[in-house]
Backbone as a ProteinNet text record, in pm:
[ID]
protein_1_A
[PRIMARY]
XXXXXXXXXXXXXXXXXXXXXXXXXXXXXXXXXXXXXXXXXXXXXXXXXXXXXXXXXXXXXXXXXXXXXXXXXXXXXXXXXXXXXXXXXXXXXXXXXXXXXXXXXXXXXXXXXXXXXXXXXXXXXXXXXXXXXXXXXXXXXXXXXXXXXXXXXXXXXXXXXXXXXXXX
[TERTIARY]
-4991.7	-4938.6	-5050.8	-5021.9	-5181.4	-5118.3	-4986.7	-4943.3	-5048.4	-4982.7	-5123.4	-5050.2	-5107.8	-5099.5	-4890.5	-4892.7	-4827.2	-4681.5	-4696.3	-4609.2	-4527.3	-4662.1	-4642.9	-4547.1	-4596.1	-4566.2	-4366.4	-4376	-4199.4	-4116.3	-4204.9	-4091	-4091.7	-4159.7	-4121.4	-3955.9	-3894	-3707.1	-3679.3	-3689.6	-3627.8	-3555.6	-3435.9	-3387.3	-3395.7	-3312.7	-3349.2	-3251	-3336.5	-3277.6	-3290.4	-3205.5	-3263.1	-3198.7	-3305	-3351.5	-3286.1	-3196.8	-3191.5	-3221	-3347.3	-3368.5	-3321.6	-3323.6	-3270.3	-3339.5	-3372.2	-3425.3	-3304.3	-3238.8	-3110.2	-3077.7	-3078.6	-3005.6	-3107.8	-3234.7	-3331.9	-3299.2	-3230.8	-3206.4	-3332.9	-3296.9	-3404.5	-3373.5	-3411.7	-3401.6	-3478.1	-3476.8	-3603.9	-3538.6	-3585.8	-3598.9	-3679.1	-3634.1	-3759.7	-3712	-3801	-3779.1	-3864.7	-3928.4	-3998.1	-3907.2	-3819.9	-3743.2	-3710.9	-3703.5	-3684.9	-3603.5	-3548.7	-3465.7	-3644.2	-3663.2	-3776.6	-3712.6	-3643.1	-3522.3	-3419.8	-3321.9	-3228.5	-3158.7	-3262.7	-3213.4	-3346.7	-3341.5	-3216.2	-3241.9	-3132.2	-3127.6	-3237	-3370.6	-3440.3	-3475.9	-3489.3	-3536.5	-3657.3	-3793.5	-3921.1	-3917.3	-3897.6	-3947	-4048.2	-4148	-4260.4	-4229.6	-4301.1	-4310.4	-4466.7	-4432.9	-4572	-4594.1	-4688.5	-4687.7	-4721	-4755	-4778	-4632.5	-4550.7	-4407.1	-4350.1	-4273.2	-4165.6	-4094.8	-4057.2	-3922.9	-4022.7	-4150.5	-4228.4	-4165	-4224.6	-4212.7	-4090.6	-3988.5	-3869.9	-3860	-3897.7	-3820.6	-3881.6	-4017.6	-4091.2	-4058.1	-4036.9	-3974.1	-3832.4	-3731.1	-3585.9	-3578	-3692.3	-3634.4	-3513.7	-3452.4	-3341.4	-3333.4	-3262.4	-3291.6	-3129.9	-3124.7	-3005.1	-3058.6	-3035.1	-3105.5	-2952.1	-2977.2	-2826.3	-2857.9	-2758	-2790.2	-2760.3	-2807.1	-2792	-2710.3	-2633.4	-2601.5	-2645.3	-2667.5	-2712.4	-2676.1	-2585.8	-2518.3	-2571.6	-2647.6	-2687.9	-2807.3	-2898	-3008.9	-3076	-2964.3	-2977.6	-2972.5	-2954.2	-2971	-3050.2	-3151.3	-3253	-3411.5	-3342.2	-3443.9	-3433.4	-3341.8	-3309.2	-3406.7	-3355.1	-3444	-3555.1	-3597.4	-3794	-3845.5	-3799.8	-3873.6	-3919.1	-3994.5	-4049.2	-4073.4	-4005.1	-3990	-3877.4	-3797.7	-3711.2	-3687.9	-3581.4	-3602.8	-3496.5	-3367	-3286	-3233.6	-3274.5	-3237.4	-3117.7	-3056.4	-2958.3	-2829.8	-2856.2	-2739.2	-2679.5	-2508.1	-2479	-2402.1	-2441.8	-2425.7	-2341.2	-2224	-2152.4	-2237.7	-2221.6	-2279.3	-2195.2	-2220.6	-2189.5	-2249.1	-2175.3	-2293.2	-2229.6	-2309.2	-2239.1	-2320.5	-2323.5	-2377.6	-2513.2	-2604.2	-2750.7	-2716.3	-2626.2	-2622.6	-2706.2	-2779.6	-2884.6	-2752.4	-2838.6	-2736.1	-2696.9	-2590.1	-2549.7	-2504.6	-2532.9	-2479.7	-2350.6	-2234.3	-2155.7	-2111.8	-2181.7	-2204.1	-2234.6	-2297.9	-2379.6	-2276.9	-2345.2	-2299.7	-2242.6	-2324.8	-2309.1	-2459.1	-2418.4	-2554.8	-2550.6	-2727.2	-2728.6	-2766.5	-2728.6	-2736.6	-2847.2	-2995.7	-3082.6	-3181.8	-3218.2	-3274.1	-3458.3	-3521.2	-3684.6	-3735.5	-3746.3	-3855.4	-3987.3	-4041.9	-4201.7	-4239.1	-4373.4	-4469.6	-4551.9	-4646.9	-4731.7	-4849.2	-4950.9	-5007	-4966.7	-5038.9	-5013.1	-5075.3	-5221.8	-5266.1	-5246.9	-5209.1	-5175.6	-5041.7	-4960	-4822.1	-4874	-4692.6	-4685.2	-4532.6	-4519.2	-4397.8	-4312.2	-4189.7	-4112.9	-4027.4	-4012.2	-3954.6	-3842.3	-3690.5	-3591	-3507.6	-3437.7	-3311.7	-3169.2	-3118.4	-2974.2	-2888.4	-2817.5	-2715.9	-2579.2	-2562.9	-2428.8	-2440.6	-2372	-2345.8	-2238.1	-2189.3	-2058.4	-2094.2	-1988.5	-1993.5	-1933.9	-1939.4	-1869.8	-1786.1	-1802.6	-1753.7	-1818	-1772.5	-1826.8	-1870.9	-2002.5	-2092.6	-2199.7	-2271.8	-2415.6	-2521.8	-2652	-2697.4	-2829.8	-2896.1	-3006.3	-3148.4	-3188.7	-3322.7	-3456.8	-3540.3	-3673.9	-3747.9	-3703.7	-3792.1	-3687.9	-3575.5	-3486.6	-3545.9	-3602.8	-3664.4	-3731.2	-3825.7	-3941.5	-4026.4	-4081.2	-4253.1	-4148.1	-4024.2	-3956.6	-4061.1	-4098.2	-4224.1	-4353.8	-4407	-4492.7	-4622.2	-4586	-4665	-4756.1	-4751.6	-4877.7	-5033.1	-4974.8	-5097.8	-5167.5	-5084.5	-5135	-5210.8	-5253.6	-5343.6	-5445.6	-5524.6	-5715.7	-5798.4	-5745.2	-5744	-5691.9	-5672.8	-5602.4	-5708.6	-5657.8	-5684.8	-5833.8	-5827.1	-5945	-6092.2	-6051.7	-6148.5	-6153.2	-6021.2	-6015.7	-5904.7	-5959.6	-5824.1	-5705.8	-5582.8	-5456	-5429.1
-6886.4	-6796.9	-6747.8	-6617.6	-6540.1	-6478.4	-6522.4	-6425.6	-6403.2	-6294.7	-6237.7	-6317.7	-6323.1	-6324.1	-6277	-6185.1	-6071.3	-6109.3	-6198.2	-6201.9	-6382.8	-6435.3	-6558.2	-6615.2	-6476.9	-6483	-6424	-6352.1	-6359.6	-6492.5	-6584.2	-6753.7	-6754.6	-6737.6	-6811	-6709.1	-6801.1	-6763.1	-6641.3	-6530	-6531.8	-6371.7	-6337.2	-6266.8	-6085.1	-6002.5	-5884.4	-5827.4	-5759.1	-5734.3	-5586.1	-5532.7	-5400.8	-5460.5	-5429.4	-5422.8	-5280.9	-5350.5	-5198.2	-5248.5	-5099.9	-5125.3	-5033.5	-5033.3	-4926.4	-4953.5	-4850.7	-4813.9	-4681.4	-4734.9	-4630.6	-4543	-4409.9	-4394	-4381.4	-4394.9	-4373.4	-4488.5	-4472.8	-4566.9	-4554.2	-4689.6	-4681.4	-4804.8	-4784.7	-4908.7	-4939.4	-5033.8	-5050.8	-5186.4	-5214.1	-5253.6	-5425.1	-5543.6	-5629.5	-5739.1	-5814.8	-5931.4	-6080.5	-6023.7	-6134.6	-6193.7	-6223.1	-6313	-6450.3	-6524.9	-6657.8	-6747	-6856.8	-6912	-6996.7	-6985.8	-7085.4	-7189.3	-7172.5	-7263.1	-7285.9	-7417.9	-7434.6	-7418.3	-7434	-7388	-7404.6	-7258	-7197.5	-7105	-7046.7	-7024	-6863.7	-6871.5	-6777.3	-6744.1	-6629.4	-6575.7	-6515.3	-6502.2	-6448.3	-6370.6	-6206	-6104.8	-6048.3	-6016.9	-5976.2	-5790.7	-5692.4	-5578.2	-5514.7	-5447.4	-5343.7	-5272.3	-5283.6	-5241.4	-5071.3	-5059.7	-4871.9	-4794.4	-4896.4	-4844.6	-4803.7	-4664.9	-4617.6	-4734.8	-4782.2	-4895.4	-5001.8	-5050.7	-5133.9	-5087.6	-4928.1	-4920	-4901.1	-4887.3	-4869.5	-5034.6	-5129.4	-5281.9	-5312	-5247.2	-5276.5	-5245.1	-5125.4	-5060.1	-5102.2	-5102.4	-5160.2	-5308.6	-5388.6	-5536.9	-5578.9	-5497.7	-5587	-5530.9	-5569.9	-5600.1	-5628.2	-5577.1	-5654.2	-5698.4	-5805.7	-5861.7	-5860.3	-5746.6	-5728	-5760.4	-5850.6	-5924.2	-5798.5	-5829.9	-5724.7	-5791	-5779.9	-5803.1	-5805.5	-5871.4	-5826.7	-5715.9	-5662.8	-5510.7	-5387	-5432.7	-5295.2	-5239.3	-5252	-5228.9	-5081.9	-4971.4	-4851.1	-4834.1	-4956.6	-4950.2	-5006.2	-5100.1	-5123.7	-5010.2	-4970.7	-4891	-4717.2	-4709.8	-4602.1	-4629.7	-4768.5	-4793.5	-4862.5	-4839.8	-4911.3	-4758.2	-4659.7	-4548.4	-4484.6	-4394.3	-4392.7	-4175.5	-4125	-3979.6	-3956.7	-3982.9	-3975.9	-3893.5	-3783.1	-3763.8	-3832	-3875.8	-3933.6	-4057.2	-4163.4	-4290.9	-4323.2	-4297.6	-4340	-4230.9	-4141.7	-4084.3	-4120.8	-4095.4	-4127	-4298.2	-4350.5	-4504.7	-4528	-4620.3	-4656.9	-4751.1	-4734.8	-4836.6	-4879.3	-5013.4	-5085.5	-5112.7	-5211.6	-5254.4	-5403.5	-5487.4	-5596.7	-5628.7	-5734.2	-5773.6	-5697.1	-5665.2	-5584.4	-5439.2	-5418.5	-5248.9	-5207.2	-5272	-5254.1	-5240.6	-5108.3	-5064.4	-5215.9	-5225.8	-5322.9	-5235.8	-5249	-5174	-5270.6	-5139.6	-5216.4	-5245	-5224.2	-5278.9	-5385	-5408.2	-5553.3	-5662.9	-5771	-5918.4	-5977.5	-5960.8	-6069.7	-5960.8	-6014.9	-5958.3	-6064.5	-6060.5	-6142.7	-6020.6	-6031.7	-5981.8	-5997.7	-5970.2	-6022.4	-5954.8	-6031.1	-5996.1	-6035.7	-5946.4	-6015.8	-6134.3	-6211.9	-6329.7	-6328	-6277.2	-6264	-6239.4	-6168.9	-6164.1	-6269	-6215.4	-6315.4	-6245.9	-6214.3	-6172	-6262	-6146.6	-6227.7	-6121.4	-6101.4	-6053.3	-5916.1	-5805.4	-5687.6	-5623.3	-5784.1	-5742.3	-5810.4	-5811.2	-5878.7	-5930.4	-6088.1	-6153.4	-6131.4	-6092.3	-6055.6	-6180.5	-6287.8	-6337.3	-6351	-6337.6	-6311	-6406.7	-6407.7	-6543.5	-6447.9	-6496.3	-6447.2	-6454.7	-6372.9	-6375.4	-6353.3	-6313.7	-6264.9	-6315.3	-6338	-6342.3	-6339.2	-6221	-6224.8	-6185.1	-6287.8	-6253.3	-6127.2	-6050	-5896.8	-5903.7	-5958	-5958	-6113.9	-6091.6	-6238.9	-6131.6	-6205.9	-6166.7	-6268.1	-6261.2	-6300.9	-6226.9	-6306.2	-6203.6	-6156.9	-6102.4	-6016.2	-6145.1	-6145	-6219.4	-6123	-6112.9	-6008.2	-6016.9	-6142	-6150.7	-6032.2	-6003.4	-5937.6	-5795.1	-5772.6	-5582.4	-5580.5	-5606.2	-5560.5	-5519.6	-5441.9	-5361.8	-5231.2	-5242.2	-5161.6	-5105.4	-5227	-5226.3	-5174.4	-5190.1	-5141.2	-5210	-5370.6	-5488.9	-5516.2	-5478.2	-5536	-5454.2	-5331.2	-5253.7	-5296.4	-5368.3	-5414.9	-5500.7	-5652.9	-5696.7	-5663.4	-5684.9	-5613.1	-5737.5	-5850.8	-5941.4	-6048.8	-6069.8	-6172.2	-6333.7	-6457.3	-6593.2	-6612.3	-6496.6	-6528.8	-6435.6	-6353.6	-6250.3	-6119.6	-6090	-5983.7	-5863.2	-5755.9	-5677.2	-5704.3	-5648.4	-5701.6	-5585.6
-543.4	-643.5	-733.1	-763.7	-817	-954.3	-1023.2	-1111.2	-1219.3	-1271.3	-1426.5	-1539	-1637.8	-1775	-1805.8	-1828.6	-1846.4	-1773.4	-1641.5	-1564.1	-1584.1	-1606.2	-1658.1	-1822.6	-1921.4	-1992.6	-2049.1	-1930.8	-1903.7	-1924.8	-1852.9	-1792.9	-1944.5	-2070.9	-2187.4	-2196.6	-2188.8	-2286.5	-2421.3	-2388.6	-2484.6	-2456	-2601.4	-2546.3	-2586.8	-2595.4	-2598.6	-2671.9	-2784.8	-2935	-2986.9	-3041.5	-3074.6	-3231.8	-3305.6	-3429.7	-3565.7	-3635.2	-3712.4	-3859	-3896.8	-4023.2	-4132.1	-4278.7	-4346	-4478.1	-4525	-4686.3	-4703.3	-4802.2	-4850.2	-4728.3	-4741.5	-4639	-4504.3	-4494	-4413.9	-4286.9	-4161.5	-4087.6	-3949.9	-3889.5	-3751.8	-3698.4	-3544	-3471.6	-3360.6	-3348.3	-3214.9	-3111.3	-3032.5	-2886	-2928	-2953.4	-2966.8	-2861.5	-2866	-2732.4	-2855.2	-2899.8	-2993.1	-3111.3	-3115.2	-3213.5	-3185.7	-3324.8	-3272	-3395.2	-3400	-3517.4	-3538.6	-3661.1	-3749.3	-3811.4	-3922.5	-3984	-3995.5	-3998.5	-4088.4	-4170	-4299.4	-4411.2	-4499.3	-4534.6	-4516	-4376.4	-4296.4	-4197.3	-4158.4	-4103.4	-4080.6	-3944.7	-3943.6	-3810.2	-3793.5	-3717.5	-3721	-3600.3	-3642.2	-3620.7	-3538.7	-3446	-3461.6	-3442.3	-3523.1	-3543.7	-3532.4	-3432.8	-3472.3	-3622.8	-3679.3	-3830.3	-3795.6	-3693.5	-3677.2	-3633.6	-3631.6	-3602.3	-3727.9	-3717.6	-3837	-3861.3	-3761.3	-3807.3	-3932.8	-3902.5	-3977.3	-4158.6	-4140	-4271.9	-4319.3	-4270	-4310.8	-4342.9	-4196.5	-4250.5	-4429.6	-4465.3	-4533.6	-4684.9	-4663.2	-4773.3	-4821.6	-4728.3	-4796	-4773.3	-4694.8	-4701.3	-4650	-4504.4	-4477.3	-4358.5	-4217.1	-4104.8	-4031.5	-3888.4	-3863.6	-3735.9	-3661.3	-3544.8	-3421.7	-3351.8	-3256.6	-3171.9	-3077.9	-2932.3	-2853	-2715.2	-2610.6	-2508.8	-2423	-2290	-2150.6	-2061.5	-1934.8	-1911.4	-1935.4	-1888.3	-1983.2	-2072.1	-2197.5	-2181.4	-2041.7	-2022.5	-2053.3	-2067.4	-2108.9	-2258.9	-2333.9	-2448	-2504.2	-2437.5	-2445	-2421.2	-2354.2	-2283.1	-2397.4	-2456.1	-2552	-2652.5	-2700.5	-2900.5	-2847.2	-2729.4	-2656.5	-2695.1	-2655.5	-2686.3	-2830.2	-2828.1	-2935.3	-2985.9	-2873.2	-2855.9	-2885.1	-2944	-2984.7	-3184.5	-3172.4	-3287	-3367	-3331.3	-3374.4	-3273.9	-3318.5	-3209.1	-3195.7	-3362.9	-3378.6	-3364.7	-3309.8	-3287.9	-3142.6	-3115	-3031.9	-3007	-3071.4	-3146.4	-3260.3	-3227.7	-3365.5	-3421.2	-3593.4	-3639.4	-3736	-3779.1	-3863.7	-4001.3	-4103.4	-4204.6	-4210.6	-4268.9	-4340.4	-4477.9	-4492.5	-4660.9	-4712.8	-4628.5	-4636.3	-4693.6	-4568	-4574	-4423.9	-4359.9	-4238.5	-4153.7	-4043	-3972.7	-3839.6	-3830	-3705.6	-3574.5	-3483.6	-3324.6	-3302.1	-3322.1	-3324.9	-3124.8	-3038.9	-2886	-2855.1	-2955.1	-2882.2	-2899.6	-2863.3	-2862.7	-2968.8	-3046.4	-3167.3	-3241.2	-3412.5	-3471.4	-3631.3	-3663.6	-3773	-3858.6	-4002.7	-4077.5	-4182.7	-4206.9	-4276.3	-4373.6	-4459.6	-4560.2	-4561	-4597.7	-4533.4	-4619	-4594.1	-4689	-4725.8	-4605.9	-4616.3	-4439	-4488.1	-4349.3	-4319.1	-4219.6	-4194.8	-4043.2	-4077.3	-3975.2	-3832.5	-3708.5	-3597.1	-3467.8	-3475.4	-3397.9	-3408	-3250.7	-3299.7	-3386	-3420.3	-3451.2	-3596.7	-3659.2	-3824.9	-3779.8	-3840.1	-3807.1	-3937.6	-3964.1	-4030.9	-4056.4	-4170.1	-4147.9	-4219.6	-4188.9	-4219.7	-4234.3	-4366.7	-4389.4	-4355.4	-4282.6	-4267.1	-4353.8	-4390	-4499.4	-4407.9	-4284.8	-4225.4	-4058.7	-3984.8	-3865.1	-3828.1	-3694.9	-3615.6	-3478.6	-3386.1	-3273.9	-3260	-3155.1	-3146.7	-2982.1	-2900.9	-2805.1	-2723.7	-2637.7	-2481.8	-2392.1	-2355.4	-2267.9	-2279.3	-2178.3	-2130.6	-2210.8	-2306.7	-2336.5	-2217.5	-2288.4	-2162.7	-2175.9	-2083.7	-2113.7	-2102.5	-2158.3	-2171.3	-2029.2	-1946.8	-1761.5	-1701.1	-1754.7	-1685.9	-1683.5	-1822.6	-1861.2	-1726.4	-1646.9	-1554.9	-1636	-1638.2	-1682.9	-1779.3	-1826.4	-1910.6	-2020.3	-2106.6	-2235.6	-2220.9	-2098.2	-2011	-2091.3	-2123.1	-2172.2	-2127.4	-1968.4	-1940.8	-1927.8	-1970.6	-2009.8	-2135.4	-2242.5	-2341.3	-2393.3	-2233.8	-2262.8	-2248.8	-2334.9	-2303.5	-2133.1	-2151.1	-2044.3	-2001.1	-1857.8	-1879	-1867.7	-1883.4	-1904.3	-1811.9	-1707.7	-1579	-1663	-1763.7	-1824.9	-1731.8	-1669.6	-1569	-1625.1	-1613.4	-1692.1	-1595.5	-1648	-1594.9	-1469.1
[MASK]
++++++++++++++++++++++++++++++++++++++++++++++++++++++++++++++++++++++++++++++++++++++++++++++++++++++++++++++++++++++++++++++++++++++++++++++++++++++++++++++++++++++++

C-alpha cells in the first residue's frame, strides 16, 4: 500500500458540516469537515476556518455560528456551501434561527447553536472555538463522513508535501 498523506488523512473520523455565520443581517455559510467537541463544560466545539474566507469575517465580526450536521444523502449540499463562486449561497435554502440569531439549515440532521469563545492559530487555518448555547435534532439519518467527499475539497492539492518530502 503506497497511499499519500491526503488519503491517509481521510481514515481520521470526522464528519461533514456546513457552517452558518451572521453579523446582523449579513449571512454566509460554508462546507467544513474540521469540527470537533473540546469540552464538557461548558459544552464547546473547535472550528477550523480559513481566515481569507468571507465566512471568517462574518464569524468574526458577529461572534456566533451554527454548526449543521449533513446526511449521507446531502452530498449536493455539501458540495453547494464548498464553493466559493457563488453570489448568494444562501438562496434557495430554508433557514432557521435559534438563541444566536446564526442562520440554521433547516435540512440537515441536527444543528448546534453557538456563540464564539475565542481563537487560536493553527497553521494555514484559525480554530474557532465555540460554546453551544442550543442544540436540536431535525430529523433521523446517518450523518456524512468527510472519507465519503472524495477529492470534493480538492485537499490534496493543498499539501505543499507529503511525510516522504514528495509533492502529493
Amino acid at each position: 500500500m503506497n497511499e499519500t498523506l491526503p488519503e491517509l488523512l481521510k481514515h481520521i473520523n470526522t464528519g461533514v458540516y456546513v457552517i452558518g455565520v451572521s453579523d446582523g443581517e449579513q449571512r454566509h455559510a460554508f462546507t467544513a469537515a474540521w469540527v470537533m467537541q473540546v469540552s464538557f463544560n461548558p459544552p464547546l466545539l473547535a472550528i477550523s476556518i480559513n481566515p481569507h474566507n468571507y465566512s471568517y469575517q462574518l464569524l468574526q465580526s458577529g461572534g456566533v455560528c451554527s454548526v449543521n450536521v449533513l446526511s449521507q444523502q446531502q452530498m449536493a449540499i455539501a458540495e453547494h456551501f464548498g464553493r466559493n463562486d457563488l453570489a448568494d449561497k444562501m438562496a434557495g435554502f430554508v433557514w432557521q434561527q435559534d438563541r444566536t440569531g446564526a442562520p440554521v439549515l433547516s435540512a440537515g440532521l441536527a444543528y448546534f447553536d453557538c456563540r464564539v469563545s475565542h481563537y487560536a492559530d493553527a497553521g494555514d487555518h484559525k480554530i474557532a472555538f465555540c460554546q453551544v448555547l442550543a442544540a436540536k435534532k431535525l430529523r433521523d439519518g446517518k450523518p456524512m463522513l468527510y472519507v465519503q467527499t472524495g477529492e470534493m475539497d480538492g485537499g490534496s492539492q493543498l499539501y505543499k508535501k507529503d511525510l516522504n518530502g514528495h509533492k502529493p
